[in-house]
PDB file of C-alpha atoms in Angstrom:
ATOM      1  CA  ALA A   1       1.722  15.376-223.620  1.00 45.00           C
ATOM      2  CA  GLY A   2       5.213  15.967-222.299  1.00 52.00           C
ATOM      3  CA  GLY A   3       6.577  18.930-220.453  1.00 64.00           C
ATOM      4  CA  VAL A   4       6.115  19.895-216.849  1.00 70.00           C
ATOM      5  CA  GLY A   5       2.900  21.321-215.447  1.00 75.00           C
ATOM      6  CA  PRO A   6       2.570  24.210-212.987  1.00 72.00           C
ATOM      7  CA  ARG A   7       2.363  21.996-209.886  1.00 76.00           C
ATOM      8  CA  GLU A   8       5.466  20.045-210.829  1.00 84.00           C
ATOM      9  CA  GLU A   9       7.313  23.266-211.724  1.00 83.00           C
ATOM     10  CA  VAL A  10       6.660  24.684-208.261  1.00 86.00           C
ATOM     11  CA  PHE A  11       6.844  21.570-206.071  1.00 84.00           C
ATOM     12  CA  VAL A  12       8.734  18.736-207.781  1.00 91.00           C
ATOM     13  CA  VAL A  13      11.342  20.511-209.924  1.00 92.00           C
ATOM     14  CA  PRO A  14      12.814  22.654-207.105  1.00 95.00           C
ATOM     15  CA  PHE A  15      13.154  19.598-204.871  1.00 95.00           C
ATOM     16  CA  ALA A  16      14.821  17.473-207.568  1.00 96.00           C
ATOM     17  CA  GLU A  17      17.119  20.236-208.826  1.00 96.00           C
ATOM     18  CA  GLU A  18      18.188  21.319-205.352  1.00 97.00           C
ATOM     19  CA  LEU A  19      19.014  17.730-204.431  1.00 97.00           C
ATOM     20  CA  ALA A  20      21.160  17.529-207.560  1.00 97.00           C
ATOM     21  CA  PHE A  21      22.834  20.945-207.501  1.00 97.00           C
ATOM     22  CA  ARG A  22      23.084  21.923-203.826  1.00 96.00           C
ATOM     23  CA  GLY A  23      22.651  18.540-202.153  1.00 96.00           C
ATOM     24  CA  TYR A  24      25.134  16.770-204.411  1.00 97.00           C
ATOM     25  CA  LEU A  25      27.171  18.909-206.853  1.00 97.00           C
ATOM     26  CA  LEU A  26      27.939  21.783-204.468  1.00 96.00           C
ATOM     27  CA  ARG A  27      29.401  19.310-201.955  1.00 97.00           C
ATOM     28  CA  ARG A  28      30.896  16.906-204.526  1.00 97.00           C
ATOM     29  CA  LEU A  29      33.028  19.748-205.845  1.00 97.00           C
ATOM     30  CA  GLN A  30      34.543  19.934-202.366  1.00 97.00           C
ATOM     31  CA  SER A  31      35.114  16.223-201.734  1.00 97.00           C
ATOM     32  CA  ALA A  32      34.643  12.846-203.386  1.00 96.00           C
ATOM     33  CA  ASP A  33      32.909  11.872-200.138  1.00 97.00           C
ATOM     34  CA  PHE A  34      30.238  14.533-200.615  1.00 95.00           C
ATOM     35  CA  GLN A  35      28.109  13.209-197.756  1.00 95.00           C
ATOM     36  CA  ALA A  36      30.884  14.108-195.321  1.00 96.00           C
ATOM     37  CA  VAL A  37      30.734  17.775-196.412  1.00 97.00           C
ATOM     38  CA  PRO A  38      28.349  19.904-194.347  1.00 96.00           C
ATOM     39  CA  LEU A  39      25.944  21.822-196.568  1.00 94.00           C
ATOM     40  CA  GLY A  40      26.952  25.101-194.955  1.00 92.00           C
ATOM     41  CA  ARG A  41      30.636  24.744-195.913  1.00 96.00           C
ATOM     42  CA  PHE A  42      31.485  27.469-198.422  1.00 96.00           C
ATOM     43  CA  THR A  43      34.176  27.375-201.106  1.00 97.00           C
ATOM     44  CA  TRP A  44      34.367  29.762-204.031  1.00 98.00           C
ATOM     45  CA  VAL A  45      34.964  26.951-206.507  1.00 97.00           C
ATOM     46  CA  SER A  46      31.904  24.944-205.489  1.00 97.00           C
ATOM     47  CA  PHE A  47      29.753  28.087-205.292  1.00 98.00           C
ATOM     48  CA  VAL A  48      30.751  29.426-208.717  1.00 98.00           C
ATOM     49  CA  VAL A  49      30.905  26.119-210.606  1.00 98.00           C
ATOM     50  CA  SER A  50      27.579  24.794-209.288  1.00 98.00           C
ATOM     51  CA  SER A  51      25.890  28.134-210.037  1.00 98.00           C
ATOM     52  CA  VAL A  52      27.295  28.293-213.589  1.00 98.00           C
ATOM     53  CA  VAL A  53      26.343  24.673-214.332  1.00 97.00           C
ATOM     54  CA  PHE A  54      22.828  25.367-213.009  1.00 97.00           C
ATOM     55  CA  GLY A  55      22.627  28.450-215.229  1.00 96.00           C
ATOM     56  CA  ALA A  56      23.918  26.599-218.281  1.00 96.00           C
ATOM     57  CA  LEU A  57      21.135  24.033-217.948  1.00 94.00           C
ATOM     58  CA  HIS A  58      18.434  26.705-217.790  1.00 90.00           C
ATOM     59  CA  GLY A  59      17.270  28.862-220.717  1.00 80.00           C
ATOM     60  CA  GLY A  60      18.796  32.232-219.879  1.00 87.00           C
ATOM     61  CA  TRP A  61      22.242  31.282-218.625  1.00 93.00           C
ATOM     62  CA  LEU A  62      22.912  34.577-216.815  1.00 96.00           C
ATOM     63  CA  ALA A  63      19.572  34.627-214.992  1.00 94.00           C
ATOM     64  CA  GLY A  64      19.937  30.908-214.283  1.00 95.00           C
ATOM     65  CA  THR A  65      23.442  31.391-212.909  1.00 98.00           C
ATOM     66  CA  LEU A  66      22.283  34.228-210.655  1.00 97.00           C
ATOM     67  CA  ALA A  67      19.331  32.140-209.472  1.00 97.00           C
ATOM     68  CA  GLY A  68      21.681  29.226-208.773  1.00 97.00           C
ATOM     69  CA  ALA A  69      23.900  31.551-206.741  1.00 98.00           C
ATOM     70  CA  VAL A  70      20.917  32.756-204.709  1.00 98.00           C
ATOM     71  CA  TYR A  71      19.799  29.175-204.042  1.00 98.00           C
ATOM     72  CA  ALA A  72      23.344  28.237-202.987  1.00 98.00           C
ATOM     73  CA  LEU A  73      23.460  31.219-200.617  1.00 97.00           C
ATOM     74  CA  ALA A  74      20.102  30.155-199.184  1.00 97.00           C
ATOM     75  CA  ALA A  75      21.502  26.675-198.540  1.00 97.00           C
ATOM     76  CA  TYR A  76      24.733  28.051-197.029  1.00 96.00           C
ATOM     77  CA  ARG A  77      22.931  30.481-194.729  1.00 95.00           C
ATOM     78  CA  ARG A  78      21.628  27.853-192.315  1.00 94.00           C
ATOM     79  CA  GLY A  79      23.089  24.718-193.872  1.00 95.00           C
ATOM     80  CA  SER A  80      19.592  23.723-194.983  1.00 95.00           C
ATOM     81  CA  LEU A  81      18.651  22.234-198.322  1.00 96.00           C
ATOM     82  CA  GLY A  82      15.049  23.080-197.455  1.00 97.00           C
ATOM     83  CA  ASP A  83      15.885  26.791-197.629  1.00 97.00           C
ATOM     84  CA  ALA A  84      17.214  26.364-201.169  1.00 97.00           C
ATOM     85  CA  VAL A  85      14.155  24.318-202.181  1.00 97.00           C
ATOM     86  CA  LEU A  86      11.841  27.003-200.771  1.00 97.00           C
ATOM     87  CA  ALA A  87      13.705  29.820-202.552  1.00 97.00           C
ATOM     88  CA  HIS A  88      13.614  27.854-205.816  1.00 96.00           C
ATOM     89  CA  ALA A  89       9.887  27.063-205.421  1.00 96.00           C
ATOM     90  CA  VAL A  90       9.055  30.723-204.732  1.00 96.00           C
ATOM     91  CA  THR A  91      11.035  31.758-207.818  1.00 95.00           C
ATOM     92  CA  ASN A  92       9.240  29.220-210.008  1.00 92.00           C
ATOM     93  CA  ALA A  93       5.837  30.230-208.608  1.00 93.00           C
ATOM     94  CA  ALA A  94       6.538  33.924-209.241  1.00 94.00           C
ATOM     95  CA  LEU A  95       7.746  33.145-212.750  1.00 91.00           C
ATOM     96  CA  GLY A  96       4.644  31.064-213.382  1.00 89.00           C
ATOM     97  CA  ILE A  97       2.380  33.896-212.244  1.00 92.00           C
ATOM     98  CA  TYR A  98       4.268  36.304-214.498  1.00 93.00           C
ATOM     99  CA  VAL A  99       3.890  33.971-217.480  1.00 90.00           C
ATOM    100  CA  LEU A 100       0.166  33.481-216.886  1.00 90.00           C
ATOM    101  CA  LEU A 101      -0.496  37.199-216.502  1.00 93.00           C
ATOM    102  CA  SER A 102       1.735  38.393-219.332  1.00 93.00           C
ATOM    103  CA  HIS A 103       1.286  35.452-221.741  1.00 91.00           C
ATOM    104  CA  ASP A 104       5.071  35.622-222.240  1.00 88.00           C
ATOM    105  CA  TRP A 105       5.318  31.860-222.754  1.00 83.00           C
ATOM    106  CA  GLN A 106       9.045  31.837-223.535  1.00 81.00           C
ATOM    107  CA  TYR A 107       9.708  31.695-219.791  1.00 76.00           C
ATOM    108  CA  TRP A 108       7.685  28.540-219.203  1.00 74.00           C
TER     109      TRP A 108
END
């Protein structure tokens, strides 16, 4: 038991992590009243810090940081958390397919 299955990795994890990193942290780094900050508002500090923290909490910090940056850019583009969730879910699905085909389990 324990761990996260493929469905959770593609559907639940992206939603939860994007709420935490783009929905909260990205905006909290801009204002204590994070709910008053529109999701599309860009600052370098919030972009870089939230991406680096995301990367630090994922296995390969560089790949995780780059992925976090891409998800932040997806959210900024239209001010939509849904765009970041979709980008994250597609990434996790592609990674899952790679792992299943290659048996390179270190990425799961």
